[in-house]
Tab-separated table of C-alpha atoms and ligand atoms in Angstrom:
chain	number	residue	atom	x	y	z
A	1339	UNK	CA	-12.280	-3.022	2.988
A	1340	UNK	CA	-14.728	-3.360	0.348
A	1341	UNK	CA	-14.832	-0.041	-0.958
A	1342	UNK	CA	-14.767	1.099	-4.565
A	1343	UNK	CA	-10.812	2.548	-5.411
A	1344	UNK	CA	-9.244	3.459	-9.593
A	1345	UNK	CA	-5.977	2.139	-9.114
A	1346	UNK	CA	-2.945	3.393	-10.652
A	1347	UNK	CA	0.029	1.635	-10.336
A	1348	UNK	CA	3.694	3.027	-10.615
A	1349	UNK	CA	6.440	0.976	-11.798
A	1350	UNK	CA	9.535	-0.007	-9.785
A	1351	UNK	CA	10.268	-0.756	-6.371
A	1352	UNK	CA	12.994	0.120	-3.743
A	1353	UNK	CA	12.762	-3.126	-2.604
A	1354	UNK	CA	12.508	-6.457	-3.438
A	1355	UNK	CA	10.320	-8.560	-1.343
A	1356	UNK	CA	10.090	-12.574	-1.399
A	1357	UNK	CA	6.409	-12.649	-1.598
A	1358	UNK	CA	6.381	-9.383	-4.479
A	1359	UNK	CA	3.282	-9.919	-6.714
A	1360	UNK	CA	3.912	-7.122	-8.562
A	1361	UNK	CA	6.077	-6.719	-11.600
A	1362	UNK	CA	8.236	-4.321	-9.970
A	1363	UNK	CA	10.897	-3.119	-12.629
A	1364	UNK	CA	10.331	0.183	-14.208
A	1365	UNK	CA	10.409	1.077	-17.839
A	1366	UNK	CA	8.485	-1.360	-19.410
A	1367	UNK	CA	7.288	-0.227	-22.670
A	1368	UNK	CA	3.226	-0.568	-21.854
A	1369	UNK	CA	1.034	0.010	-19.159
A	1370	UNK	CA	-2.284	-1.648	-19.324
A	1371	UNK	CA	-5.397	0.026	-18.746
A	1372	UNK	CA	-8.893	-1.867	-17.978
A	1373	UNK	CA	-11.469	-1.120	-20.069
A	1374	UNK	CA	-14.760	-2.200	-18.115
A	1375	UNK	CA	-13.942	-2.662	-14.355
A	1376	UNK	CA	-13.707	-5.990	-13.416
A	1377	UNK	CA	-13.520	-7.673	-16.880
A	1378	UNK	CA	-9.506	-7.497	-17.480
A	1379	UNK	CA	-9.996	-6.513	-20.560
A	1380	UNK	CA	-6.871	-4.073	-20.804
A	1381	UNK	CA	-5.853	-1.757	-23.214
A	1382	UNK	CA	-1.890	-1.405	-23.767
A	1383	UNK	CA	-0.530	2.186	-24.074
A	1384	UNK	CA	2.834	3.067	-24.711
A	1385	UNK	CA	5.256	4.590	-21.650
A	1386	UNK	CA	5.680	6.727	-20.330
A	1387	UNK	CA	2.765	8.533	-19.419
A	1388	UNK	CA	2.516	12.186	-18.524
A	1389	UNK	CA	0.576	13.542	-15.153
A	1390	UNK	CA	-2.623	14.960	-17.486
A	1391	UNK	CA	-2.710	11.666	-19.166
A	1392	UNK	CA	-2.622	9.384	-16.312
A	1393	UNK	CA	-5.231	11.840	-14.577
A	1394	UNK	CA	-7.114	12.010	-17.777
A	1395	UNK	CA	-7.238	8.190	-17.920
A	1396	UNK	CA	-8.275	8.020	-14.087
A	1397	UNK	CA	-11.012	10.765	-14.236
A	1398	UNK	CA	-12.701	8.622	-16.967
A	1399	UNK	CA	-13.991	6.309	-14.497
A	1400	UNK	CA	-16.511	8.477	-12.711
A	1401	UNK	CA	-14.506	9.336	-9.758
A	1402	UNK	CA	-17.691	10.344	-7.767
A	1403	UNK	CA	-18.343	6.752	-7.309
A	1404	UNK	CA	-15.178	5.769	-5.920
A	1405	UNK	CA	-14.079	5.326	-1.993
A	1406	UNK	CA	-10.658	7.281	-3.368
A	1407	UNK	CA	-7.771	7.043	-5.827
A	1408	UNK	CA	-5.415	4.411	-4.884
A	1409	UNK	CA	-1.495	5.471	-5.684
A	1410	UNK	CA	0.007	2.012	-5.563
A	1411	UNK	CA	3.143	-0.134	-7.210
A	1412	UNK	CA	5.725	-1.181	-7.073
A	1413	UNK	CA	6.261	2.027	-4.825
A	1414	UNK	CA	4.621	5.338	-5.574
A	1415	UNK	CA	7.011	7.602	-3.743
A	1416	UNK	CA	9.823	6.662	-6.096
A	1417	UNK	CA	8.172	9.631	-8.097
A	1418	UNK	CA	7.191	11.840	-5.700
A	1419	UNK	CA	7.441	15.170	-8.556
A	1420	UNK	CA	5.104	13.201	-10.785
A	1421	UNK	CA	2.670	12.375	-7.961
A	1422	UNK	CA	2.780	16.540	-7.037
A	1423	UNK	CA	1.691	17.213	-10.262
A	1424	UNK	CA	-0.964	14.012	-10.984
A	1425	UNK	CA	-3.069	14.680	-7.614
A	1426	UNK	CA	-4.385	18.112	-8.197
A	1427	UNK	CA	-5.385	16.910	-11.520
A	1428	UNK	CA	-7.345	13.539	-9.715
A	1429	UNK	CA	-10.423	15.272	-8.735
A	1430	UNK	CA	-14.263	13.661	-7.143
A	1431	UNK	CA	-13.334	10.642	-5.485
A	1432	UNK	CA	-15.175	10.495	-1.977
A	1433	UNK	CA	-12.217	10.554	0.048
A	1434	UNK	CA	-9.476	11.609	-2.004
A	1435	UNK	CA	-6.372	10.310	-2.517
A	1436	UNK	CA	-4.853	6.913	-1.209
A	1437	UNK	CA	-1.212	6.352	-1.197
A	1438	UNK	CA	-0.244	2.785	-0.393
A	1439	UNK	CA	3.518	2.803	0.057
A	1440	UNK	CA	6.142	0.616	1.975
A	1441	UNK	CA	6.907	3.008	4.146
A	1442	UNK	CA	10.940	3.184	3.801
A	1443	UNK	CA	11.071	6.913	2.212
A	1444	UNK	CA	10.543	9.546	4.097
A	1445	UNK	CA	11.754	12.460	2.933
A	1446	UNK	CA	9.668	11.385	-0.142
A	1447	UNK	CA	6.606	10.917	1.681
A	1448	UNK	CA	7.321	14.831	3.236
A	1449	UNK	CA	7.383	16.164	-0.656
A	1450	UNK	CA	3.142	15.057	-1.237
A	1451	UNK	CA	2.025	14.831	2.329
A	1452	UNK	CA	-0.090	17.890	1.868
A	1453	UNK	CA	-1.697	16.210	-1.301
A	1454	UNK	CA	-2.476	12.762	-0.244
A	1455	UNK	CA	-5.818	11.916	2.426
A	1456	UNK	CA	-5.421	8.617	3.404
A	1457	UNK	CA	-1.619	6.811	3.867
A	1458	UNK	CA	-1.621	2.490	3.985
A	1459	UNK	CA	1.591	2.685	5.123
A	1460	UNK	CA	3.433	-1.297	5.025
A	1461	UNK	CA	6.129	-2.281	7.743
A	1462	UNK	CA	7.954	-4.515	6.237
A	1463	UNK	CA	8.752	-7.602	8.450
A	1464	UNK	CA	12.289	-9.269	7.664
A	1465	UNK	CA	10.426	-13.081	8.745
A	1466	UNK	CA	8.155	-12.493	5.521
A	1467	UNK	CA	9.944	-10.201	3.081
A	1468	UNK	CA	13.473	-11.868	3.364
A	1469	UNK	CA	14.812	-8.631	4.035
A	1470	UNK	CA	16.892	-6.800	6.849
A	1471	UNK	CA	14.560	-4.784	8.684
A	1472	UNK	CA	13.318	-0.868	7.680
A	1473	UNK	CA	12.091	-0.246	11.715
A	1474	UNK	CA	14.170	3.852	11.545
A	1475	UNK	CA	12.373	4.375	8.943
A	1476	UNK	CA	8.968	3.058	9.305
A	1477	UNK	CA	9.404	5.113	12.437
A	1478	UNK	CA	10.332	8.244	10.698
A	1479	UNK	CA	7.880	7.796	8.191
A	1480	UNK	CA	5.112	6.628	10.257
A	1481	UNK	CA	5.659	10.592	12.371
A	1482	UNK	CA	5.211	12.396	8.921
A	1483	UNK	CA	2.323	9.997	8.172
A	1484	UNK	CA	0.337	10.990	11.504
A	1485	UNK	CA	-0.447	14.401	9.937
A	1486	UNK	CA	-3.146	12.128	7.964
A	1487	UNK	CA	-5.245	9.638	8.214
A	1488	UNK	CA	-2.898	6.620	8.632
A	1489	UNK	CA	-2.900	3.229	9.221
A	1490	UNK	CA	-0.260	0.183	9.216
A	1491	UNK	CA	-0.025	-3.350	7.085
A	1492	UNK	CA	1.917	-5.885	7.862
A	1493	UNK	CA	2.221	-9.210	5.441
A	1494	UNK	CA	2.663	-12.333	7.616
A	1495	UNK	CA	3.391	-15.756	7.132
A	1496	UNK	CA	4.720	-18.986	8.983
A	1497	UNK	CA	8.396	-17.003	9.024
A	1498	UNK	CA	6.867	-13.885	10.943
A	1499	UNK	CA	8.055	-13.794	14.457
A	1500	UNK	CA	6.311	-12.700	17.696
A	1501	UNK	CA	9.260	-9.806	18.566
A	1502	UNK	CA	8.789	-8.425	14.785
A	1503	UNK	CA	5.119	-8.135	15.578
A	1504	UNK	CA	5.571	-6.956	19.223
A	1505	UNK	CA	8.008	-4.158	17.613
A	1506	UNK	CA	5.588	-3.247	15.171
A	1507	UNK	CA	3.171	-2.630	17.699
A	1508	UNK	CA	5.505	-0.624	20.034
A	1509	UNK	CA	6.328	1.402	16.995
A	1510	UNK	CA	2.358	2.162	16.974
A	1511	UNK	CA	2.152	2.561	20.390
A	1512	UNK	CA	5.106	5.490	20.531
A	1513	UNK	CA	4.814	7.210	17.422
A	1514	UNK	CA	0.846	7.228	16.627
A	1515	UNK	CA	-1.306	5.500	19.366
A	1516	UNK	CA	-4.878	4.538	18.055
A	1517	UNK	CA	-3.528	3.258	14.337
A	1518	UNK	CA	-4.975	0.152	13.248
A	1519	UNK	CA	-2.490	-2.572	12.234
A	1520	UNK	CA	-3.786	-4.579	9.926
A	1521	UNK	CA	-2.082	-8.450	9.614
A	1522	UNK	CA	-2.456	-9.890	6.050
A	1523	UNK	CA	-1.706	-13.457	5.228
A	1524	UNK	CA	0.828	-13.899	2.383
A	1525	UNK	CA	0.431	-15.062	-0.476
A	1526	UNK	CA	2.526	-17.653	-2.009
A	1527	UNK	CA	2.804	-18.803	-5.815
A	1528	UNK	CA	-0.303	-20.866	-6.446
A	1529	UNK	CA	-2.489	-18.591	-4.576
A	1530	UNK	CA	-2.153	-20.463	-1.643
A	1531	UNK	CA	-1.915	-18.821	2.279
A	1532	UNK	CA	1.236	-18.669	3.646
A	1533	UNK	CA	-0.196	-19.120	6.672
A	1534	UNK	CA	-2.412	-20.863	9.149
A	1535	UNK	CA	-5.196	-19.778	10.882
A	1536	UNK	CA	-4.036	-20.218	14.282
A	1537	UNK	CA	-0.620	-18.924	13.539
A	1538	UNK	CA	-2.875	-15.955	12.607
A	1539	UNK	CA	-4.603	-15.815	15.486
A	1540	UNK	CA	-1.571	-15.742	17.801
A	1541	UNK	CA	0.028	-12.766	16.136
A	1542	UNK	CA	-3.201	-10.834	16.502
A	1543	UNK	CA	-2.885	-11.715	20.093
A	1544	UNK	CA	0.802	-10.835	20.476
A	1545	UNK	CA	0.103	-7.190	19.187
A	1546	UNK	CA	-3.200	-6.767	20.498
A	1547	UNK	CA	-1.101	-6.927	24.394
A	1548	UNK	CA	0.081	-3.950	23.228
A	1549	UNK	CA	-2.306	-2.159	20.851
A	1550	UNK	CA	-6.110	-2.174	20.447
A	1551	UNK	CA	-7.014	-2.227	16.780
A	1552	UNK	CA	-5.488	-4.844	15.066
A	1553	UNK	CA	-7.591	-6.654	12.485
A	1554	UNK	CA	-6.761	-9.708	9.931
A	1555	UNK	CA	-7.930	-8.819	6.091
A	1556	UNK	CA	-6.607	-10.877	3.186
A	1557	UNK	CA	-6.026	-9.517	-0.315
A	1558	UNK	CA	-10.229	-9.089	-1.129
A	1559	UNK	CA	-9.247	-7.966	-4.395
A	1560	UNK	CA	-7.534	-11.800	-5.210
A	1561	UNK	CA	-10.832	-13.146	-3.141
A	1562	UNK	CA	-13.056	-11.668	-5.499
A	1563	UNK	CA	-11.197	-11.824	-8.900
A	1564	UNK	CA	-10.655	-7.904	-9.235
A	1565	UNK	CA	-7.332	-6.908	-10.766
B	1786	LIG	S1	7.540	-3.222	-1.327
B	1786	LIG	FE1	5.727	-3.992	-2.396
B	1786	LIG	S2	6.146	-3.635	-4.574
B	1786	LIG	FE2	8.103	-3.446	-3.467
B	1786	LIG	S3	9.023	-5.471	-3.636
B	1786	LIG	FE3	7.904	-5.385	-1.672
B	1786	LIG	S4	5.858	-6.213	-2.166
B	1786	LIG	FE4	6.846	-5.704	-4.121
């Protein structure tokens, strides 16, 4: 948390979450680019973009300075050929390369494994997203995962049960023991939380009887106007 990330974002999702803050559909015609970071002051350039353009567009930013690249959506691993050829080219950040996925593709996630450093990977709780639950998968992808650094997010609101939150953490517990889960409060329109602080507090609770790192972090990046 806190750390300096360039952000690319891929269009399109495999999902379709209640509390989605992202414009998820691919194929729209721009993508915007920020000139000065921070300022949101973006520049529009015409889709799609090749690998050596995205990478040239990234590298501009003085990657030495950065925590990592952050591969992000929508869902990155719907383009897991364009990501093989992008991250060789993304070269400086600290710590490499961040992929920040939902965690439902697998055999994707098996095609870059040996090209990503860190993996935020989400498991997607049916009581927030309004979805059936992805717990084979998460499971599947979660032992692929483990070959890197790795941890787990979890959006929670009011809907989020205790069992969903116990599972998540017996997931953890079976398939990589010593991964932080982190909890984060949704979001709902308005910017408001989606949940209470004691609410918050209890879930921790529930999947620290099980686990021993579990933390609640917010979006920072909405807390401090970034993006
Ligand atoms: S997985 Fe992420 S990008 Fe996809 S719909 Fe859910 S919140 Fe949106």
């Amino acid at each position: 948390m806190g750390c300096r990330q360039v952000f690319i974002r891929f269009g399109g999702c495999n999902l379709n979450c209640t509390y989605c803050d992202t414009d998820a559909s691919a194929g729209a015609r721009f993508c915007r680019v920020e000139q000065k970071p921070g300022l949101k002051n973006y520049r529009l350039v015409q889709n799609p973009l090749s690998p050596q353009e995205v990478a040239s567009l990234a590298n501009s930013f003085c990657l030495s300075r950065h925590h990592s690249v952050a591969l992000t959506g929508g869902e990155p691993l719907l383009y897991p050929l364009f990501i093989r050829e992008l991250a060789p080219l993304l070269k400086g950040a600290r710590r490499g390369i961040f992929l920040e996925t939902n965690g439902t593709l697998p055999r994707a996630l098996l095609e870059v494994i040996n090209l990503v450093d860190i993996i935020g990977v989400d498991f997607k709780l049916p009581g927030t997203t309004g979805l059936p639950p992805y717990w084979e998968e998460h499971r599947r992808f979660l032992e692929i995962a483990g070959q890197r650094e790795v941890f787990v997010k979890a959006v929670v609101g009011e809907g989020t049960k205790n069992e969903e939150i116990e599972t998540a953490a017996s997931l953890i517990n079976e398939v990589s023991p010593g991964t932080a889960l982190v909890l984060q409060p949704v979001v709902l329109p308005g910017g408001i939380q989606g949940i209470g602080p004691a609410r918050m507090l209890e879930l921790q609770e529930t999947a620290l009887r099980k686990i021993k790192d579990v933390r609640l972090i917010p979006q920072t990046h909405k807390i401090t106007g970034c993006l």
